[in-house]
Coordinates of C-alpha atoms in Angstrom, one line a residue:
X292 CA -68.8 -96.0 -77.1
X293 CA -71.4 -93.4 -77.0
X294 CA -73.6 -91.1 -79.5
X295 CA -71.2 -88.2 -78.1
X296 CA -67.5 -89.5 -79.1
X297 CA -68.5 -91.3 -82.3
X298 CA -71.4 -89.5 -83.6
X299 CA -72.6 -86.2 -85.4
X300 CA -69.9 -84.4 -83.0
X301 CA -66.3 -85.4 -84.1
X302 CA -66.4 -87.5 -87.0
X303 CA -66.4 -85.5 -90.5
X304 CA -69.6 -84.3 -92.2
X305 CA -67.9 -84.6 -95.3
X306 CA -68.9 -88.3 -96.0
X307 CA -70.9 -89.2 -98.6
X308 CA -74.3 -90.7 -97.8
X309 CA -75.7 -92.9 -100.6
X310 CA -79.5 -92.6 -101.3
X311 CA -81.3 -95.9 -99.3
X312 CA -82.3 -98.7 -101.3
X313 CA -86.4 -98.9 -101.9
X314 CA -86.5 -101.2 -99.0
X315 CA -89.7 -100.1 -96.2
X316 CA -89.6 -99.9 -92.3
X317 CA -91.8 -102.8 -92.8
X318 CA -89.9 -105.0 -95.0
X319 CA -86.5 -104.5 -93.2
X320 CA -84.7 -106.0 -90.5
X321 CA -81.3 -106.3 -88.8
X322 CA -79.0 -108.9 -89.8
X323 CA -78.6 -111.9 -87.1
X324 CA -75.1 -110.7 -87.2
X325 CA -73.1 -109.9 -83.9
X326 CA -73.0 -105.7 -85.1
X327 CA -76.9 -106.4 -86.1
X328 CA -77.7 -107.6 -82.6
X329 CA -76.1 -105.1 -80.8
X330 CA -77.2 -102.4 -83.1
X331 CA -80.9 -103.7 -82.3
X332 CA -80.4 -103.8 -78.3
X333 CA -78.9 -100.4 -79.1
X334 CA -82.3 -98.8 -80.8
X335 CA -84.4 -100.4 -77.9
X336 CA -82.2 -99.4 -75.4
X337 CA -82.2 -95.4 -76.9
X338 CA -85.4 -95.2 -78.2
X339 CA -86.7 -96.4 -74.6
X340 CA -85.6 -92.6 -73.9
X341 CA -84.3 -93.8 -70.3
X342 CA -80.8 -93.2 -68.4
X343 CA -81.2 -96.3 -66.9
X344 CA -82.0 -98.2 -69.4
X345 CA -79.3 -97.0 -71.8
X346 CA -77.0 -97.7 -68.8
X347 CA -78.0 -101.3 -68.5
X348 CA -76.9 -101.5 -72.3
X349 CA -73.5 -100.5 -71.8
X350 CA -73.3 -102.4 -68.8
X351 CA -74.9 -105.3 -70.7
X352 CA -71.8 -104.7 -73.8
X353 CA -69.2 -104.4 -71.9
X354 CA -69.3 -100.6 -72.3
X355 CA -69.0 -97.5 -70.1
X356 CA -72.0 -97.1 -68.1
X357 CA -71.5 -93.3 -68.2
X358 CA -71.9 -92.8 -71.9
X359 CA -75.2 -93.7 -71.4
X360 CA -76.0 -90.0 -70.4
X361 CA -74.2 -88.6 -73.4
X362 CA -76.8 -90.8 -75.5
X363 CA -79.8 -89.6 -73.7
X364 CA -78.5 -85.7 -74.6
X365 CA -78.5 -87.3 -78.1
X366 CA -82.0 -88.5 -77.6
X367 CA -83.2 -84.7 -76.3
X368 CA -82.0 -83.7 -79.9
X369 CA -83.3 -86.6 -82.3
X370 CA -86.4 -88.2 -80.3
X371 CA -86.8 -91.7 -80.7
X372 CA -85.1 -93.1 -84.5
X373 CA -86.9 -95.6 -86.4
X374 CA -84.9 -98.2 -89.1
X375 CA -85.8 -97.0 -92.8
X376 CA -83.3 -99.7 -94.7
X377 CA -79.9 -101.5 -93.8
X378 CA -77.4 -99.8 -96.3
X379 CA -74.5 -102.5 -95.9
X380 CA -73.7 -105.2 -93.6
X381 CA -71.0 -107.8 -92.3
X382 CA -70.1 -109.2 -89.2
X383 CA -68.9 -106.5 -87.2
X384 CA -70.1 -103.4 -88.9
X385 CA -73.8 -102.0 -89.9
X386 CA -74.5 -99.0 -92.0
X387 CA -78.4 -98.3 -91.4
X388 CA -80.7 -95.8 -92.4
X389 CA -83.1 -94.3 -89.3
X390 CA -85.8 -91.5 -89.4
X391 CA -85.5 -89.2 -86.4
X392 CA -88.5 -87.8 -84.5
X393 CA -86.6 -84.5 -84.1
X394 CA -83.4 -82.4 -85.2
X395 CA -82.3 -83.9 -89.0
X396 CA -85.0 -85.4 -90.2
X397 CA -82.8 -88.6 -91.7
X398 CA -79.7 -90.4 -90.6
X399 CA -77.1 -92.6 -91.4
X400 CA -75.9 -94.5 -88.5
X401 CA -72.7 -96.7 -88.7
X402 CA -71.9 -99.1 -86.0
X403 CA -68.9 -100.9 -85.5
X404 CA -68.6 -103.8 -82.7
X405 CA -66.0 -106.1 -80.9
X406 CA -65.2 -109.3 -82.4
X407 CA -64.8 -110.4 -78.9
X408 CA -69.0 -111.4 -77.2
X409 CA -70.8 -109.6 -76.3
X410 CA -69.6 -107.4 -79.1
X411 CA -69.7 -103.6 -77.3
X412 CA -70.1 -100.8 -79.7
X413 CA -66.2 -100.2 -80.5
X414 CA -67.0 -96.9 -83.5
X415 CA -70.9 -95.0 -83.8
X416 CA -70.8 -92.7 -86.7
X417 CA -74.0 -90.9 -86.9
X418 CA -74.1 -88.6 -90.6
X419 CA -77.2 -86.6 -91.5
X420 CA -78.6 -88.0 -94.8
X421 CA -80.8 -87.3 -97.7
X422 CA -84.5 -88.6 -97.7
X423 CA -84.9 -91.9 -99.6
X424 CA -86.8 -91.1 -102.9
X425 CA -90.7 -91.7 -102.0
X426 CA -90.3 -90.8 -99.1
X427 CA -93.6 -88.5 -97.8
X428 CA -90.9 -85.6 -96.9
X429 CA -88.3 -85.8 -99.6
X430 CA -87.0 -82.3 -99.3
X431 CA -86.7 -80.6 -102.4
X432 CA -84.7 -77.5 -102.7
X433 CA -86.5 -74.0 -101.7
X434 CA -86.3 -72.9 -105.5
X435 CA -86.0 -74.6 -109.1
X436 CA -84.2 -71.9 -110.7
X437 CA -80.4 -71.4 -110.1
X438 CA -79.8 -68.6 -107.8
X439 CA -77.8 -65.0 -108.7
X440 CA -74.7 -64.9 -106.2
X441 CA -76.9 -61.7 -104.9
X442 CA -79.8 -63.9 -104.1
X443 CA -78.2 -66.6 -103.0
X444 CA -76.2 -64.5 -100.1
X445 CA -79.3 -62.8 -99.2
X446 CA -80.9 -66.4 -98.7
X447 CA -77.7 -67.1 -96.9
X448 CA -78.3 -63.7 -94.4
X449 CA -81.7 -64.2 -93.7
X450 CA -81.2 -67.5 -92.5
X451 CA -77.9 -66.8 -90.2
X452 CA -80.5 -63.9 -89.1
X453 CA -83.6 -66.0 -88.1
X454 CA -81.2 -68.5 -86.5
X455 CA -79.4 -66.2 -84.3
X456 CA -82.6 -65.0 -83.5
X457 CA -84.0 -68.1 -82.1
X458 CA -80.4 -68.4 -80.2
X459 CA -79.2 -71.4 -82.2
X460 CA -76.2 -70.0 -84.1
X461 CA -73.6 -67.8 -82.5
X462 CA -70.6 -67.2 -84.6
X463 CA -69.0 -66.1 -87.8
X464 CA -69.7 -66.8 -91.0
X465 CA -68.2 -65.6 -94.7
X466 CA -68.4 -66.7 -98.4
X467 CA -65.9 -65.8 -100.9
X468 CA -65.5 -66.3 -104.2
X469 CA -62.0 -66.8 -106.0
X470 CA -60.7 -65.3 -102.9
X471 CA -62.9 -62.1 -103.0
X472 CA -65.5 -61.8 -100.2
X473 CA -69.1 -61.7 -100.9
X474 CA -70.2 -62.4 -97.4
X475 CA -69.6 -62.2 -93.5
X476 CA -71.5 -61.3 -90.7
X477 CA -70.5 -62.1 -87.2
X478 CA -73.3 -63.1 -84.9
X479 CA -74.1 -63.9 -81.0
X480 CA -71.5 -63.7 -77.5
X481 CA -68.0 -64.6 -78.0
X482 CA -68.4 -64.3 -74.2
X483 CA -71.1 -64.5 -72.2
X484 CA -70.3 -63.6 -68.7
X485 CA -68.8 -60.2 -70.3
X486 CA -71.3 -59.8 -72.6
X487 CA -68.5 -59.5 -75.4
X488 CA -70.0 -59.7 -78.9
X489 CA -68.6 -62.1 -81.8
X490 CA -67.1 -59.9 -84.3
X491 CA -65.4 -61.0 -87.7
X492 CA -62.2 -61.2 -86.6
X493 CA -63.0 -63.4 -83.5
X494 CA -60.7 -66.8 -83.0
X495 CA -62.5 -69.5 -82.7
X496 CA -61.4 -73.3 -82.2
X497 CA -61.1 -75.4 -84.9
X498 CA -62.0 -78.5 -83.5
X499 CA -61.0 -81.4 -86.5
X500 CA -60.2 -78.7 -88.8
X501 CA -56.5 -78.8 -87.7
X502 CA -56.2 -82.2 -89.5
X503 CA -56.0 -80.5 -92.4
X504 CA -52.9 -78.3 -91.1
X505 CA -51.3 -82.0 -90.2
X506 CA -52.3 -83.5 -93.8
X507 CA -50.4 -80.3 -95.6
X508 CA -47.4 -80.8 -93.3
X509 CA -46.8 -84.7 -94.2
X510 CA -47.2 -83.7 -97.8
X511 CA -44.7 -81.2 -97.6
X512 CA -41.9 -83.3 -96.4
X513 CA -43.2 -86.0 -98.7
X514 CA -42.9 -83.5 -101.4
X515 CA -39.4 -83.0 -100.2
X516 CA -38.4 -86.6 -100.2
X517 CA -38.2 -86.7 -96.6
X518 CA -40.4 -89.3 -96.3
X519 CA -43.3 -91.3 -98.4
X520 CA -46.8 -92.1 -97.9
X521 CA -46.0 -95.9 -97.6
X522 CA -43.6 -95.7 -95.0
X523 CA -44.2 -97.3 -92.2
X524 CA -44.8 -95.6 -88.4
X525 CA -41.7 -98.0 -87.2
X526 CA -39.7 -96.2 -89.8
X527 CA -39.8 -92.8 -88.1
X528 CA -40.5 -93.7 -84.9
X529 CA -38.3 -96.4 -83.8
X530 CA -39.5 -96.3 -80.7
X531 CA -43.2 -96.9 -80.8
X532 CA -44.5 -99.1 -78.1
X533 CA -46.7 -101.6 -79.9
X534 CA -45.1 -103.8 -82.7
X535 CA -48.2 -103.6 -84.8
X536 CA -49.3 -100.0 -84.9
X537 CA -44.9 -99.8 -85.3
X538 CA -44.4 -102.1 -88.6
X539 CA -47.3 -102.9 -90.3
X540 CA -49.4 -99.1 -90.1
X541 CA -48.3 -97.1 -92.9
X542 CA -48.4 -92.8 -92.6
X543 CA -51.3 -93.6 -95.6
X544 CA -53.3 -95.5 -93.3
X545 CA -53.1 -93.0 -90.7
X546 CA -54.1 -89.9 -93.4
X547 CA -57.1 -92.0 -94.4
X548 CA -58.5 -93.3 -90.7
X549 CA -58.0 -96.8 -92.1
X550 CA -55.3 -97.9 -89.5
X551 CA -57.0 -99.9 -86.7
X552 CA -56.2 -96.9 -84.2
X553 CA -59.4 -95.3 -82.1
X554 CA -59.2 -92.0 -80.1
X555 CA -57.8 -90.8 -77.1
X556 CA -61.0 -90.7 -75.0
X557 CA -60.0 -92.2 -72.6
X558 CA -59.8 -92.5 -68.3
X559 CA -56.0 -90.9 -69.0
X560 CA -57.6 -87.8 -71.5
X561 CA -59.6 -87.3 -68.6
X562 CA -57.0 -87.1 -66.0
X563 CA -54.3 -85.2 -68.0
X564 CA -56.2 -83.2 -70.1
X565 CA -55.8 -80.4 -68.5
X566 CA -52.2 -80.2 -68.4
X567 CA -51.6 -81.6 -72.1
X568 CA -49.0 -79.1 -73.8
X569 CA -47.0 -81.4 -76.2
X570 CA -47.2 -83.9 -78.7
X571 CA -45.9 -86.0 -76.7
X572 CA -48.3 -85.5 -74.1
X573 CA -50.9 -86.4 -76.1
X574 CA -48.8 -89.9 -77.4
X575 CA -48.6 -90.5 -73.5
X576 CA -52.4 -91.3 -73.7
X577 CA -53.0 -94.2 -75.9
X578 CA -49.0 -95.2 -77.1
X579 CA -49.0 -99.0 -77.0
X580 CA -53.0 -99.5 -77.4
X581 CA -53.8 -102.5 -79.5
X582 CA -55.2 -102.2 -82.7
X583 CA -59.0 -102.3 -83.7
X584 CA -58.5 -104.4 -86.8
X585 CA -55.7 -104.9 -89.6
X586 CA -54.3 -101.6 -91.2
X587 CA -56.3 -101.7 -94.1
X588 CA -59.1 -103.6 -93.4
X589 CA -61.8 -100.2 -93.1
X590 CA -62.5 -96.9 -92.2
X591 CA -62.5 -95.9 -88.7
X592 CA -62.0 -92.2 -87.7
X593 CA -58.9 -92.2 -85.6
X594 CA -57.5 -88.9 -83.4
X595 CA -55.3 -90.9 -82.2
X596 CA -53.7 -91.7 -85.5
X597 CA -52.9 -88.1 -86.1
X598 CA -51.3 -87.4 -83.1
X599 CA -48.8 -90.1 -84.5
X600 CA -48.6 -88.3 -87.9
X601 CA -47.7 -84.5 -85.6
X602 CA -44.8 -87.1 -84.4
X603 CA -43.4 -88.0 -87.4
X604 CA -43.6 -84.2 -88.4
X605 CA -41.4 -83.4 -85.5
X606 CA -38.6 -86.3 -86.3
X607 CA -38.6 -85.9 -89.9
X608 CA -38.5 -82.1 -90.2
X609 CA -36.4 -81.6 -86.7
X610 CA -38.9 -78.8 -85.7
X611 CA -41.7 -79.5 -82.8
X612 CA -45.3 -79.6 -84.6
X613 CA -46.9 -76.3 -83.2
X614 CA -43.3 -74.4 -85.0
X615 CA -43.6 -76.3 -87.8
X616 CA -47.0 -75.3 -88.8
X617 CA -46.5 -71.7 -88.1
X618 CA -43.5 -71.5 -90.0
X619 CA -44.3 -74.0 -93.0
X620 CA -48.3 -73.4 -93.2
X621 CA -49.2 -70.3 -91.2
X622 CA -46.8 -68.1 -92.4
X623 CA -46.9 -68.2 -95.8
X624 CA -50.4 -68.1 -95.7
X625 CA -50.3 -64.6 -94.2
X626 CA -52.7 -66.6 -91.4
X627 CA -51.6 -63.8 -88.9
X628 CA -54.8 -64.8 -86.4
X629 CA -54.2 -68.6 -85.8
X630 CA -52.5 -70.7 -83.5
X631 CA -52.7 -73.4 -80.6
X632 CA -53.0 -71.7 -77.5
X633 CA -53.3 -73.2 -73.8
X634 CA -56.3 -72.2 -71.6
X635 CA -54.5 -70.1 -69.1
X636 CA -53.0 -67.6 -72.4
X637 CA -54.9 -64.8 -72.3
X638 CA -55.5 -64.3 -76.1
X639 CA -57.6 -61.5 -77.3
X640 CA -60.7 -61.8 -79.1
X641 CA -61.2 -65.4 -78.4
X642 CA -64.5 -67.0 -78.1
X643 CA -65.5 -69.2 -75.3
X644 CA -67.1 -72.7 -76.3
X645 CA -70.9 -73.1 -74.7
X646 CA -72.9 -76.6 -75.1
X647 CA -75.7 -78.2 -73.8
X648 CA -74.2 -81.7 -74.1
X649 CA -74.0 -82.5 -71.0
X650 CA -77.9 -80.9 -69.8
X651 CA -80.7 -81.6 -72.0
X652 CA -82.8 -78.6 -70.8
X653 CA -81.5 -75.2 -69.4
X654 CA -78.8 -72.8 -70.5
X655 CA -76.0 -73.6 -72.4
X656 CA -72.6 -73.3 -70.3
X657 CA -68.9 -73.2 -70.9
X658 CA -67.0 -76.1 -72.5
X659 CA -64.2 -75.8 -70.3
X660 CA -64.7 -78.9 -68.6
X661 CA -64.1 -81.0 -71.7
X662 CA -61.3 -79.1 -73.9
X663 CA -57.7 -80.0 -73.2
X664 CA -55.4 -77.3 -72.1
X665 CA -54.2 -77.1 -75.7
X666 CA -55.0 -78.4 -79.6
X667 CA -52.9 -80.7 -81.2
X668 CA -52.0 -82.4 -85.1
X669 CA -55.7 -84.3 -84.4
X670 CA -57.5 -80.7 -83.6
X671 CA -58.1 -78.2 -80.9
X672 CA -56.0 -75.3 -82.7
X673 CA -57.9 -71.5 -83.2
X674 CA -58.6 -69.8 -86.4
X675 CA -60.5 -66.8 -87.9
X676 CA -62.5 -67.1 -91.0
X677 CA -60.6 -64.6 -92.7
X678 CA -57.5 -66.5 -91.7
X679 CA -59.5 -69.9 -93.3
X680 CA -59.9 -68.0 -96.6
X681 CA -56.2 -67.2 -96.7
X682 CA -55.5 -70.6 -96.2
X683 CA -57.7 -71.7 -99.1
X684 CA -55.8 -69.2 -101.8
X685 CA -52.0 -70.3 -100.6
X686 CA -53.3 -74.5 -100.7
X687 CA -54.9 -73.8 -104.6
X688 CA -52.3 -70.9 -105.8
X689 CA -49.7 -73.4 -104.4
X690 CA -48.2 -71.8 -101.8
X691 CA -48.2 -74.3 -99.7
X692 CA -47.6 -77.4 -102.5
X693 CA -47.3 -78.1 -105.3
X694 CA -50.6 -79.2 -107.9
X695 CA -49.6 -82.4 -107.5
X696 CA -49.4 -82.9 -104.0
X697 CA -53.1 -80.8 -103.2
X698 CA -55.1 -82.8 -105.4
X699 CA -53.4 -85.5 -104.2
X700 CA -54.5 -84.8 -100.3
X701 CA -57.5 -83.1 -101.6
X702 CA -59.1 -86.9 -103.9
X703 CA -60.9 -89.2 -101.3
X704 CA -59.0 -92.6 -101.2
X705 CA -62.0 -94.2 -99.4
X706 CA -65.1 -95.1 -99.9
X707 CA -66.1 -93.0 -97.4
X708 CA -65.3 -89.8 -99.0
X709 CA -62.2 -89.0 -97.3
X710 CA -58.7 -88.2 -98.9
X711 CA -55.5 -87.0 -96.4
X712 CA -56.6 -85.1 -93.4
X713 CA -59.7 -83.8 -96.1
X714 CA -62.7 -85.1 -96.9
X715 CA -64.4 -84.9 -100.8
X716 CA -67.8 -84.7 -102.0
X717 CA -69.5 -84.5 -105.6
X718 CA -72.4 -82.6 -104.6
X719 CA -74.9 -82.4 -108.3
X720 CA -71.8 -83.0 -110.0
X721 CA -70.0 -80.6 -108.5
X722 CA -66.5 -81.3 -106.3
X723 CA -66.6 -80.1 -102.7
X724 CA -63.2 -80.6 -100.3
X725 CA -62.6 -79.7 -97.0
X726 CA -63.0 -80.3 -93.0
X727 CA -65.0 -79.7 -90.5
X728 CA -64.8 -80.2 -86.7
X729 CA -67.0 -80.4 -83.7
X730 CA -67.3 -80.9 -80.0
X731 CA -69.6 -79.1 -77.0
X732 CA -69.2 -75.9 -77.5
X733 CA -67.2 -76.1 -80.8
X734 CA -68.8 -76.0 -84.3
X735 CA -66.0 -75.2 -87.4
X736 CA -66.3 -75.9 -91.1
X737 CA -64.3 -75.2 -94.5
X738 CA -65.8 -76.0 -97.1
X739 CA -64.2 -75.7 -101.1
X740 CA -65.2 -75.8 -104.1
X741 CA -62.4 -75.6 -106.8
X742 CA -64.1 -75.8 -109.6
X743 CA -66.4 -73.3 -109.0
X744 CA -63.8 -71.2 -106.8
X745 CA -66.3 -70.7 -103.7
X746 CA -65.5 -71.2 -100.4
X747 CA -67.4 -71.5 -97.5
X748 CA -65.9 -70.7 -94.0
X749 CA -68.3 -71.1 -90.9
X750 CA -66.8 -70.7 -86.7
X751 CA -69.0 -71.3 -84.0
X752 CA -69.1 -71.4 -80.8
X753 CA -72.3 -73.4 -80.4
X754 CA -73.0 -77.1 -80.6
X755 CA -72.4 -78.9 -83.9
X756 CA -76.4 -79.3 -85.1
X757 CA -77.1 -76.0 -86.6
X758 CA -74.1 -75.2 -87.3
X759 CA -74.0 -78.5 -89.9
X760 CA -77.4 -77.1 -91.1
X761 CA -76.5 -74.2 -92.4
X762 CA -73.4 -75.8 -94.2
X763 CA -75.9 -77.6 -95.8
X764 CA -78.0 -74.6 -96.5
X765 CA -75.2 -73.3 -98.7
X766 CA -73.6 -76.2 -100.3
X767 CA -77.7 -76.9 -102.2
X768 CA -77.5 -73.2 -102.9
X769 CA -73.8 -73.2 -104.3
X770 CA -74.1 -76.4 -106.3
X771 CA -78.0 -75.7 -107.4
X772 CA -78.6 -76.5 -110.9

């Protein structure tokens, strides 16, 4: 499991990070547990900033030797990361708090390992974090006073601007309130080789977003009585290879990435990618995979699991997914500029992805060599941010459900901070739901906040980093006392 799969680039950003306890670098040190060892062979292995030393690692766990690339482009970004405070611990999972040389200054980095020796790295969720109080750069926000919506998208303008300008954010971005626009500005190539500007209307892909889309679906069959949140997988498909993932994990389980299942990351996803069309073809990849851990037990984020959920869609409601979410969620959204498309369509105004993932130095290049031929119920699909906002007024006018049914979706049902197929946050006391998604060359967020009737709508086609930053940027702003 590398820094790539599991860390700052597909898993949420919506989780909530808890302040570190007053413990000091000095004081602390990694439990003798089997996730504390590895996590420490881990942290000498990355912060050695060598290939071949993060390749004797994995090699070392058990793991894939050629993650250990992907964790050195990590390393280019962050520098070396020193341990702050342990945040929680048990046998197989460690939450720590790290300082990072570069990039986000402070980190929350999860690790989850085998309970098989030598315990490989089985989940890394990397989260940016807030400094721990008395810390020598606590960031405080850039003003005490409370901004005017006037100065606040100003603040937002300026710093889209001077990030473009140092070629770190290339996309769209908007800001709305109570579904009236008070911002967007397109900025950067939606394709390079062309020279083709981003404009405002420009599709970009979604990356996780599309959970969302899958989260709504379930919830409108459930609201129809087609099916309940408790049901089991076995129930609606009776056919599922393995007997666990078949009778014991519930559609709940799969909403909340508390079922045991992983992603799809695998030797077949590289192999078929390219020629993935269907649900099905995606099920192909990882159907009959063994469980992590007990439905239940915790949180890991699972792709995998929503593929499952985009099957049930298609045997409860009798339509395949990609029909069902145009006709049920796209549609009477008036979301006119969204869909799943393959590679080969020629779609117009759609940006091209561009990462430096794989190459620490040197220019950024197409994303084409990672993206499956099409999105699916876990993410992939293409959006617009006007289409985003549109999407946002049909889920809170109820369009699309009912009251009950989106603040049931909406609520986090973990710890974690995540509800179905949506992650929530209380940022100063204020509620914040919504999805992001990320991947080379892929760089989405949604953010909402319904009780102040923003929201917050941000597509790149850049890297996840700065793109997160500038979420970040807006949410102190929005919620600024």
């Amino acid at each position: 499991m590398s820094l790539k799969k599991c860390g700052l680039i597909l898993p949420i950003a919506l989780l909530l990070v808890d302040r570190a306890s007053s413990q000091t670098a000095e004081e602390v040190k990694l439990p003798d547990t089997p996730a504390g060892r590895t996590l420490g062979a881990f942290l000498k292995a990355f912060n050695a900033g060598s290939l071949d030393t993060m390749r004797r690692f994995h090699a070392d766990t058990g793991g894939d030797e050629n993650n250990a690339q992907e964790d050195m482009n990590f390393y280019s970004k962050s520098g070396p990361l020193k341990l702050h405070s342990v945040k929680r611990s048990s046998e197989y999972e460690i939450e720590i708090l790290v300082s990072a040389e570069k990039g986000d200054r402070w980190l929350s980095f999860t690790m989850q390992v085998g309970a098989a020796a030598p315990h490989p790295p089985e989940d890394i969720r990397v989260q940016p974090a807030s400094a721990p109080d008395g810390s020598a750069d606590k960031k405080e926000p850039p003003a005490a006073k409370k901004l005017t919506e006037a100065e606040m998208i100003k603040e937002v303008e300026t710093y889209l601007d001077q990030l473009s300008a140092e070629d770190r954010f290339s996309g769209v971005a908007l800001v709305a309130k109570d579904g009236n626009l008070l911002f967007k500005k397109a900025y950067g190539l939606a394709d390079k080789a062309r020279k083709s500007p981003n404009n405002t209307e420009t599709k970009f892909n979604l990356g996780s977003m599309n959970k969302m889309f899958t989260s709504v679906a379930i919830a409108q069959l459930a609201e129809q009585g087609k099916l309940s949140f408790e049901d089991t997988v076995g129930k609606h498909l009776k056919d599922y290879p393995d007997p666990q993932v078949r009778d014991k994990v519930t559609i709940h389980h799969l909403l909340t990435h508390t079922s045991g299942m992983g992603s799809y990351w695998n030797k077949k996803f590289d192999q078929k990618r390219t020629s993935i069309r269907t649900v099905s073809d995606y099920l192909a990849l990882f159907a009959g995979d063994p469980l992590s851990f007990e439905p239940g037990a915790r949180f890991q984020y699972s792709n995998s699991g929503f593929i499952v959920l985009g099957a049930i869609i298609e045997k409860v409601s009798g339509q395949g997914y990609y029909d069902y979410v145009r006709d049920h969620i796209f549609k009477p959204a008036s979301m006119t500029n969204s869909g799943y498309y393959e590679m080969t369509e020629a779609v117009p105004n759609l940006a091209m992805g561009y990462t430096k993932m794989n190459e620490s130095d040197g220019p950024r290049r197409e994303n084409t060599d990672s993206r499956p031929n099409r999105g699916g119920p876990a993410g992939g699909g293409y959006s617009t941010v006007d289409d985003l906002l549109k999407f946002q007024v049909a889920l809170f006018s109820h369009r699309l459900l009912g009251k009950k049914y989106t603040d049931l979706i909406t609520t986090a049902k973990v710890k974690e901070g995540y509800g179905y197929g949506f992650g929530e946050r209380i940022i100063n006391g204020i509620r914040r739901t919504g999805h992001n998604g990320g991947a080379p060359g892929i760089a989405a967020d949604l953010q909402m906040y319904p009780d102040l009737g923003y929201t917050v709508a941000i597509l790149t086609n850049y890297d996840p980093p700065d793109m997160m930053a500038v979420s970040r940027r807006i949410a102190e702003m929005i919620t600024r006392k």
